[in-house]
GROMACS .gro file of C-alpha atoms in nm:
model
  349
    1UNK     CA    1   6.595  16.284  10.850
    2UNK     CA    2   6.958  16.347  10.985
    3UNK     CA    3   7.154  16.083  10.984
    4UNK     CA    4   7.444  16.005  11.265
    5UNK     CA    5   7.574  15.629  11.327
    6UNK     CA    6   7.652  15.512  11.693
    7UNK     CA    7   8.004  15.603  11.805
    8UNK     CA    8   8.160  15.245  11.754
    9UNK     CA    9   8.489  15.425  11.566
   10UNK     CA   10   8.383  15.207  11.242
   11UNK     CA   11   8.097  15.171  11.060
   12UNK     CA   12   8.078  14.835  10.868
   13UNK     CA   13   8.056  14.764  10.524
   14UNK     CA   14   7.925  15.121  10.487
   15UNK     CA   15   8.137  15.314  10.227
   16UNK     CA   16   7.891  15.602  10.087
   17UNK     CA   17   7.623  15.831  10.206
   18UNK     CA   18   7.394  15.970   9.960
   19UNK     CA   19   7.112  16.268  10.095
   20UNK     CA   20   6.810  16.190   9.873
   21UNK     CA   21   6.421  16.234   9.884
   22UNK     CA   22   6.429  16.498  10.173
   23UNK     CA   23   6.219  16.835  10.175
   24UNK     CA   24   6.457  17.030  10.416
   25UNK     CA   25   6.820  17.026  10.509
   26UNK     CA   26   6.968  16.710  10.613
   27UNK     CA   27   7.262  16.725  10.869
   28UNK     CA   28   7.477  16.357  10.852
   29UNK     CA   29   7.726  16.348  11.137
   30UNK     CA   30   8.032  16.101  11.072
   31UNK     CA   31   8.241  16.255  11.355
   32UNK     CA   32   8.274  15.918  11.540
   33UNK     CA   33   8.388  15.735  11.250
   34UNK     CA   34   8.712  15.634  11.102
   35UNK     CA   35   8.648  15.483  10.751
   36UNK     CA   36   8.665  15.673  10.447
   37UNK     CA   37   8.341  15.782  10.292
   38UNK     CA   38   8.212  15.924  10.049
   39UNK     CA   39   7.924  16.180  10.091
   40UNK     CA   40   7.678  16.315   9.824
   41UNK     CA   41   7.474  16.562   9.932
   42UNK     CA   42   7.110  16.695   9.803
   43UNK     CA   43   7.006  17.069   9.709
   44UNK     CA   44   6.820  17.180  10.001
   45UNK     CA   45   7.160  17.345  10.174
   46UNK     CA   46   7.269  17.016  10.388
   47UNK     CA   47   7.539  17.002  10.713
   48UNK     CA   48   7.808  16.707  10.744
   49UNK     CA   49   8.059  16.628  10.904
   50UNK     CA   50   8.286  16.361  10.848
   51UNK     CA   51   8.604  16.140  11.078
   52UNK     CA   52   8.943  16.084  11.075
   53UNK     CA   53   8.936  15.885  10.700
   54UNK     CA   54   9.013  16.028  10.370
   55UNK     CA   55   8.689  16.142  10.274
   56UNK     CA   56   8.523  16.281   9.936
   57UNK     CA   57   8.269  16.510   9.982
   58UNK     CA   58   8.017  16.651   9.693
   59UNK     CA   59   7.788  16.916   9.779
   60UNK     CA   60   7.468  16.983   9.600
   61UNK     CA   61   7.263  17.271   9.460
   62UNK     CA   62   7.249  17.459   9.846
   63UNK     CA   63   7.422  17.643  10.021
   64UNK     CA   64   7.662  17.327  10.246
   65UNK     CA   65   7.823  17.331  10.514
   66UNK     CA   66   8.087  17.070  10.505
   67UNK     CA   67   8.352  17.022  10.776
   68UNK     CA   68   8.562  16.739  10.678
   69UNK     CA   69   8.772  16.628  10.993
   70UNK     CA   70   9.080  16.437  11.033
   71UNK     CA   71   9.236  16.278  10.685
   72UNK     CA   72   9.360  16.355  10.337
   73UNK     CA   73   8.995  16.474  10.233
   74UNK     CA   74   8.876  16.567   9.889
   75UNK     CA   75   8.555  16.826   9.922
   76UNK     CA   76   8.345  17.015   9.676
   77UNK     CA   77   8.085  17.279   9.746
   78UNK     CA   78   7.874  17.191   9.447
   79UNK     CA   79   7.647  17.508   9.370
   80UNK     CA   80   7.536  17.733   9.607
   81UNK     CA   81   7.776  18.019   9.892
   82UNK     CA   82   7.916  17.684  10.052
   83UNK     CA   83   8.107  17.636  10.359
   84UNK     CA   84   8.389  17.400  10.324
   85UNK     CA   85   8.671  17.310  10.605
   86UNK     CA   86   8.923  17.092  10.576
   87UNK     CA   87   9.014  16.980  10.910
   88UNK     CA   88   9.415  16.806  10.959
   89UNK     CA   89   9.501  16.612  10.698
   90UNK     CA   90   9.628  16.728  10.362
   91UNK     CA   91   9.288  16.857  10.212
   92UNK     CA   92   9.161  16.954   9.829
   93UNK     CA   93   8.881  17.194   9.848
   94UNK     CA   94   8.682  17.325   9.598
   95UNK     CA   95   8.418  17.571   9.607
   96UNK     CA   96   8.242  17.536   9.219
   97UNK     CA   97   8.015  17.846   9.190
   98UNK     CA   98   7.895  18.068   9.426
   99UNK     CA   99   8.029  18.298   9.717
  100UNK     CA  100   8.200  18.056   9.896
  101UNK     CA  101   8.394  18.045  10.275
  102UNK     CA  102   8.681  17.778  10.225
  103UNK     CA  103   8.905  17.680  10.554
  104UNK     CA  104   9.215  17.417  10.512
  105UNK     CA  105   9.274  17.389  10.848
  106UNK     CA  106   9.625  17.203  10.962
  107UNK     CA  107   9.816  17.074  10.673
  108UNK     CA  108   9.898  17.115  10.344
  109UNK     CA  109   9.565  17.200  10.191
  110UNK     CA  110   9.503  17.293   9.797
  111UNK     CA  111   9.265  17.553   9.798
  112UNK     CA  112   9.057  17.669   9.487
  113UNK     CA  113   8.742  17.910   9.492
  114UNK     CA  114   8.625  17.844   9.184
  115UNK     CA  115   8.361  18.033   9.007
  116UNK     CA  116   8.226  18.393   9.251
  117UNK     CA  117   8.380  18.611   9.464
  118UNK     CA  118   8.579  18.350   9.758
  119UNK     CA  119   8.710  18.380  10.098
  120UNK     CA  120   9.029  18.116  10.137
  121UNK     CA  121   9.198  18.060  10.407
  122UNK     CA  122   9.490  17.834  10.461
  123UNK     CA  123   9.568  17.784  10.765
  124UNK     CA  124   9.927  17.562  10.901
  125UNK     CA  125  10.081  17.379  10.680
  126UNK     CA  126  10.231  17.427  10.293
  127UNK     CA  127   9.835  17.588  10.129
  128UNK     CA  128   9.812  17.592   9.745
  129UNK     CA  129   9.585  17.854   9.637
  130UNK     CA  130   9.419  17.843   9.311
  131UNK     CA  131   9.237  18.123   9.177
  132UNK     CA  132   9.103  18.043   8.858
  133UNK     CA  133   8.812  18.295   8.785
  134UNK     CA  134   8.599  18.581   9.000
  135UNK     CA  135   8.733  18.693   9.306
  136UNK     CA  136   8.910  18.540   9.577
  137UNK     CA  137   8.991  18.704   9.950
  138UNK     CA  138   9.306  18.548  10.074
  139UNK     CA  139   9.323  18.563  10.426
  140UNK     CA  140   9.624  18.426  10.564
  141UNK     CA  141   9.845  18.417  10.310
  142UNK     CA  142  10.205  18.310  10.436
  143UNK     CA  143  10.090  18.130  10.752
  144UNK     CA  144  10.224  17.826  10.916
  145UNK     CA  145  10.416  17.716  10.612
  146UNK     CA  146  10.563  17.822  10.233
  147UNK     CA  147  10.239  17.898  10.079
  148UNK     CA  148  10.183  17.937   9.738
  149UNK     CA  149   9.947  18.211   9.511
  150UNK     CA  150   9.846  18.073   9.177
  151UNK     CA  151   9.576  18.373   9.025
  152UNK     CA  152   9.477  18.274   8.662
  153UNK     CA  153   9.403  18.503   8.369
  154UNK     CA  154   9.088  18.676   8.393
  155UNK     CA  155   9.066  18.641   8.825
  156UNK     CA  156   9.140  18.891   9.092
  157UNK     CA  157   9.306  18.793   9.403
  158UNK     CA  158   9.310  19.003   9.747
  159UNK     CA  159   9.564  18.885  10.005
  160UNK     CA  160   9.652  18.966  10.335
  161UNK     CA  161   9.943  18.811  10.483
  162UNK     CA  162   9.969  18.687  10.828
  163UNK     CA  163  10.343  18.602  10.784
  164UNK     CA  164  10.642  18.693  10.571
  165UNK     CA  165  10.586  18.550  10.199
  166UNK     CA  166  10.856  18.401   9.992
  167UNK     CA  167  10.771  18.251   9.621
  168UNK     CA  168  10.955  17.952   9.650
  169UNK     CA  169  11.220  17.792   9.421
  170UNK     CA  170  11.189  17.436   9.484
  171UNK     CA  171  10.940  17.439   9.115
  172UNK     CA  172  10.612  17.448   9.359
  173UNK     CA  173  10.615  17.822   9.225
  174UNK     CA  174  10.368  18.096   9.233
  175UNK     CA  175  10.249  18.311   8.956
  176UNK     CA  176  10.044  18.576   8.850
  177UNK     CA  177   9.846  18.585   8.546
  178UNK     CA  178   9.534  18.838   8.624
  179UNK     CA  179   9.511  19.091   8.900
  180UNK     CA  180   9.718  19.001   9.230
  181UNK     CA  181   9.705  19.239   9.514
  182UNK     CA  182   9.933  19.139   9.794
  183UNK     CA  183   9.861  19.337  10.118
  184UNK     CA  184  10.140  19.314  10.425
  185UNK     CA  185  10.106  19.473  10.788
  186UNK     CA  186  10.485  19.509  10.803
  187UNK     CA  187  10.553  19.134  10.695
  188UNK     CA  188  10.836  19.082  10.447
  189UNK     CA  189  10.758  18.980  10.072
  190UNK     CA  190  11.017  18.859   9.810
  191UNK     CA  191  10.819  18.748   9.467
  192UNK     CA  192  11.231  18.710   9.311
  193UNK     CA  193  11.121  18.351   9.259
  194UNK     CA  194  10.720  18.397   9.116
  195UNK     CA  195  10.689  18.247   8.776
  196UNK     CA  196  10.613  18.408   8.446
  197UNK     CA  197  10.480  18.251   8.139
  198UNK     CA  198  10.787  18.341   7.871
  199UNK     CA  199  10.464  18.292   7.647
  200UNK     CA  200  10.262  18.556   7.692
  201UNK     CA  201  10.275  18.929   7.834
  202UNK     CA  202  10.228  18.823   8.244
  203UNK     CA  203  10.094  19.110   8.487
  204UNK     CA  204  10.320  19.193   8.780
  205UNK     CA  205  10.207  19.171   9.154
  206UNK     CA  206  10.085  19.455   9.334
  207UNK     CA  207  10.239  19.465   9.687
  208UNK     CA  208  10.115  19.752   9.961
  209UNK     CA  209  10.266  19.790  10.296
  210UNK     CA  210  10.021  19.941  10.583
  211UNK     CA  211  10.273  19.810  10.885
  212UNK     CA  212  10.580  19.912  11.006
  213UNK     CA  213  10.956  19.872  10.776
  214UNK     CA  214  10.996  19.567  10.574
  215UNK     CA  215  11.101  19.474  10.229
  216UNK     CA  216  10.959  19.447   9.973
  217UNK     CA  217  11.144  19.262   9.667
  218UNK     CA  218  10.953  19.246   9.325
  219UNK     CA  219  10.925  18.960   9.045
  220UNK     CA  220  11.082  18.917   8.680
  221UNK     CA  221  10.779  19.104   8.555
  222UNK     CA  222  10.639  19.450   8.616
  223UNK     CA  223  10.513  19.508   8.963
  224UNK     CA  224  10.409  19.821   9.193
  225UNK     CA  225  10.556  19.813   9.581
  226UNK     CA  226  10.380  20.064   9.784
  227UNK     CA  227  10.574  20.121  10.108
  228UNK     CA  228  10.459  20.127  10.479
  229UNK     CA  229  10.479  20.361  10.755
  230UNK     CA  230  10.859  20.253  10.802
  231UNK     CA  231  11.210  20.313  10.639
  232UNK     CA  232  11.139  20.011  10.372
  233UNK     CA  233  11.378  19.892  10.162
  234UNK     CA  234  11.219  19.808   9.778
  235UNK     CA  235  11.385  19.613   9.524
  236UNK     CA  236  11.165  19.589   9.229
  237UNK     CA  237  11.375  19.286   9.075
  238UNK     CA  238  11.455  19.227   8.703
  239UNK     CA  239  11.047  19.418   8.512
  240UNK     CA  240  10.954  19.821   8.475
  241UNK     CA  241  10.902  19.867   8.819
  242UNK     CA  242  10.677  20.135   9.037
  243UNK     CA  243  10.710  20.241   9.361
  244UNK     CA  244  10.489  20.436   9.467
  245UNK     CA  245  10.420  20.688   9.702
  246UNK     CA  246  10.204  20.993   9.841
  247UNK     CA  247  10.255  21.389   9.756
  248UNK     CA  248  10.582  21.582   9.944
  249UNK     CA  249  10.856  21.303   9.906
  250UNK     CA  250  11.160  21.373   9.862
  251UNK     CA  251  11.382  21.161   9.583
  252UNK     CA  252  11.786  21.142   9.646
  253UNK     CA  253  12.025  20.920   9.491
  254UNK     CA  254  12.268  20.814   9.691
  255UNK     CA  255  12.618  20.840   9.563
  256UNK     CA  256  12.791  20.600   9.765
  257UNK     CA  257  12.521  20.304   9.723
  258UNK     CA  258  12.369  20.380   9.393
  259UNK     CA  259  12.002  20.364   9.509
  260UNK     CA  260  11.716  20.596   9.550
  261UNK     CA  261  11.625  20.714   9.927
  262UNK     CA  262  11.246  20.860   9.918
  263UNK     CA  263  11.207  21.080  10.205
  264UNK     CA  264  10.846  21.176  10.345
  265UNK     CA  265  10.478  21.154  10.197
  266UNK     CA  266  10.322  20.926  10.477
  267UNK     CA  267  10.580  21.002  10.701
  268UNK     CA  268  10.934  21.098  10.747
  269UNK     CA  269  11.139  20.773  10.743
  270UNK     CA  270  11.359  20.720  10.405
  271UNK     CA  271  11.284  20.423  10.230
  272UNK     CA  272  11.604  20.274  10.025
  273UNK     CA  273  11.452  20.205   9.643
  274UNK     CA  274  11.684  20.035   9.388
  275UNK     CA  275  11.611  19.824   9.049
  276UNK     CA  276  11.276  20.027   9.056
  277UNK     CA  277  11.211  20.183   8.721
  278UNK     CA  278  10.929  20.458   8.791
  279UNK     CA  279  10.850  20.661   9.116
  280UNK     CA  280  10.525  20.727   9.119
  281UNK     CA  281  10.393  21.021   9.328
  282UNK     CA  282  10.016  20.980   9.377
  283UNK     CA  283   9.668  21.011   9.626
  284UNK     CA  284   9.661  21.391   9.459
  285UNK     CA  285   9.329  21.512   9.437
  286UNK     CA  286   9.435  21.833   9.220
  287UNK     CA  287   9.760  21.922   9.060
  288UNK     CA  288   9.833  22.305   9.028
  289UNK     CA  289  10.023  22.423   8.787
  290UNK     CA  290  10.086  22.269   8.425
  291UNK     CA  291  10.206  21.997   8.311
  292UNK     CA  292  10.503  22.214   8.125
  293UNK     CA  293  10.584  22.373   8.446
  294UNK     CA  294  10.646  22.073   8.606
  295UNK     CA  295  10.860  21.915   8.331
  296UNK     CA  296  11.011  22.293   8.268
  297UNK     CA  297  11.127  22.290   8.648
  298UNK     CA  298  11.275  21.915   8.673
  299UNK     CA  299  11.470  21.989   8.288
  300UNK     CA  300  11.667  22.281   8.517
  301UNK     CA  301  11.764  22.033   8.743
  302UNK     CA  302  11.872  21.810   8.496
  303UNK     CA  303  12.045  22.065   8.339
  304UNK     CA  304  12.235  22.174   8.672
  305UNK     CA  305  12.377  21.804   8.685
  306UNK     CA  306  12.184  21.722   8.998
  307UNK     CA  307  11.934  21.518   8.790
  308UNK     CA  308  12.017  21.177   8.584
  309UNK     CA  309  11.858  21.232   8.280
  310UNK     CA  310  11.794  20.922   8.053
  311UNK     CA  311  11.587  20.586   8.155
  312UNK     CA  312  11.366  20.639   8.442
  313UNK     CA  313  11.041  20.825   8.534
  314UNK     CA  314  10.883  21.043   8.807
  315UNK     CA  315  10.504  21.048   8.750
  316UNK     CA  316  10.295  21.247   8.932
  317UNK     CA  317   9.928  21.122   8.929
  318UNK     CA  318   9.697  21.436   8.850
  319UNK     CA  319   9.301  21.343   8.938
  320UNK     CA  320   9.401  21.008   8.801
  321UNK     CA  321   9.601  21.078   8.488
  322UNK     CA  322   9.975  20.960   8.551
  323UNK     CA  323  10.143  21.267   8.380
  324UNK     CA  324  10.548  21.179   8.291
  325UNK     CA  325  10.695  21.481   8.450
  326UNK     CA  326  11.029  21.373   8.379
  327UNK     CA  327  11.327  21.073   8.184
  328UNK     CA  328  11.534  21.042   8.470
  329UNK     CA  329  11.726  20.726   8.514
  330UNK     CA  330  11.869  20.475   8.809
  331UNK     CA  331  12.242  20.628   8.761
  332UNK     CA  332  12.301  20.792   8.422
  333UNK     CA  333  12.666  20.833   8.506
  334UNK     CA  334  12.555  21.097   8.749
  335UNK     CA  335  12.714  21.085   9.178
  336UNK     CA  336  12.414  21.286   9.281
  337UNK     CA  337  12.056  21.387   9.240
  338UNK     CA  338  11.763  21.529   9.416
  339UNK     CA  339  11.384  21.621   9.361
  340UNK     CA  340  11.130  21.719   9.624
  341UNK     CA  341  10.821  21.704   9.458
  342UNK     CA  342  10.683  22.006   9.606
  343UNK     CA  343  10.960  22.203   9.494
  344UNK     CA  344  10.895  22.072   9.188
  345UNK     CA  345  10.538  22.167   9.176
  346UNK     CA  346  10.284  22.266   9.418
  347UNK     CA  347  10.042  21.959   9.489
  348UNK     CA  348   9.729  21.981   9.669
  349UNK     CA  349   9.564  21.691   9.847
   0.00000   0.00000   0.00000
């Protein structure tokens, strides 16, 4: 049967709850209480919901649904799509396996999905997010706080920020070791201080602007910065860095900044580009025209001194397969140089 105690703000002598021998979901209410408890519960898909103590919660084989209240509580979904919130208080959740829906709350929460494809989300306060394997929707990453992103080899993280996001430098860092798409509605992002593992090869972020202007600054490794609807500025940091963009922009370098202005493709603001290694020109659903016309018509330029000519590389994505149309570089001891890619070639959507 459901369990809740009378609301005398302490239950004595009572330390641990343990759902056993039912047939059907149990629901234990511990709202009204301010000890710490610790909760087991069965398989059958059980509710609780716990006080203002530092409370460890274990779900079982169902789906839960846990809501941990006020304290520094430690919950785990156990098996089964749980649903785990952490309430005020700085909270550990963990979701184990399944689809899981996992909620901080206030605080500084640690987050981790754990085994399916997760929803997190953070809420106020400093959230660590762990994503250690599957999939894992981050909802609110950069809210109320200096979150942190920690995505594991192997895992696939999808997150949205509801703030500006800053990889901090204090050594509570964020890194990137599988698949990390970072997705801002005009929010700024600097990754200048997300670790990489000096170890091993370590993926670069993925960062995609669908807002108005911002910027975008990259990591030590490899990333791709997509800009916004905006005049962005994109520093791709110390890695082989993409920027990318859609067909009809227009490439400059700017003589008295030393930087790239792209002009056009989503619209006709000019985004300010610099430590960015390859401009990618992509959502083409035909290219027309071969690949040696294209490479043919940039070499002119190059050869008319309005092209640098040795490090970097326009590629123009053609029904998927990134073709190198050109080795153009940041500088190259060249004041000027322009492309406009449909000059260049004529690209249909």
């Amino acid at each position: 049967s459901n369990y809740t105690p009378a609301a005398d703000g302490n239950l004595q002598e009572v330390e641990s709850v343990a759902v056993t021998g039912n047939t059907a979901a149990v629901t234990v209410n511990l709202s009204n209480q301010s000890e710490a408890f610790t909760v087991l519960l069965s398989g059958l898909g059980d509710s609780v919901t716990t006080g203002s103590g530092d409370d460890t919660i274990t779900g079982g084989l169902g789906a839960d649904s846990i809501s941990a209240g006020a304290g520094n509580d430690a919950v785990f979904g156990g098996s089964g799509s749980d649903t785990l919130i952490g309430g005020a208080g700085s909270d550990s959740l963990d979701g184990g396996t399944g689809n899981d829906s996992l909620e901080g709350g206030e605080g500084g929460d640690t987050i981790r999905g754990g085994e399916g494809d997760n929803t997190l989300t953070g809420g106020g306060g400093d959230d660590l997010f762990w994503v250690d394997v599957g999939t894992a929707t981050v909802t609110d990453l950069g809210y109320g706080g200096a979150d942190r992103l920690v995505v594991r080899a192997g895992a696939v993280a999808n997150a949205t920020l509801s703030a500006a996001f800053t990889a901090r430098t204090d050594g509570d860092w964020s890194g990137n070791e599988g698949v990390a798409n970072l997705f801002t509605n005009g929010f700024a992002v600097n990754l200048a201080a997300a670790a990489a593992d000096a170890q091993k090869p370590t993926p670069g972020w993925k960062v995609t602007n669908t807002g108005a202007a911002t910027t975008l600054t990259g990591s030590d490794v490899s990333d791709t910065l997509t800009g916004g609807a905006g005049a962005d500025v994109i520093d791709g940091g110390a890695g082989v860095d993409t920027a990318v963009y859609v067909a009809g922009a227009t490439i400059a370098l700017n003589p008295s900044t030393s930087k790239w202005e792209v002009t056009g493709g989503e619209d006709s603001t000019t985004d300010v580009v610099e430590n960015v290694e390859v401009i990618k020109i992509g959502n083409v659903s035909n290219l027309v025209g071969s690949l040696a016309v294209v490479q043919s018509t940039v070499s002119a330029l190059q050869a008319a001194g309005s092209l640098p000519a040795d490090f970097n590389a326009i590629i123009i994505d053609a029904a998927g397969a990134p073709l190198a149309a050109s080795a153009l570089s940041a500088l190259g001891g060249k004041t000027t140089g322009v492309v406009t890619v449909s000059n260049a070639v004529r690209l249909l959507r």
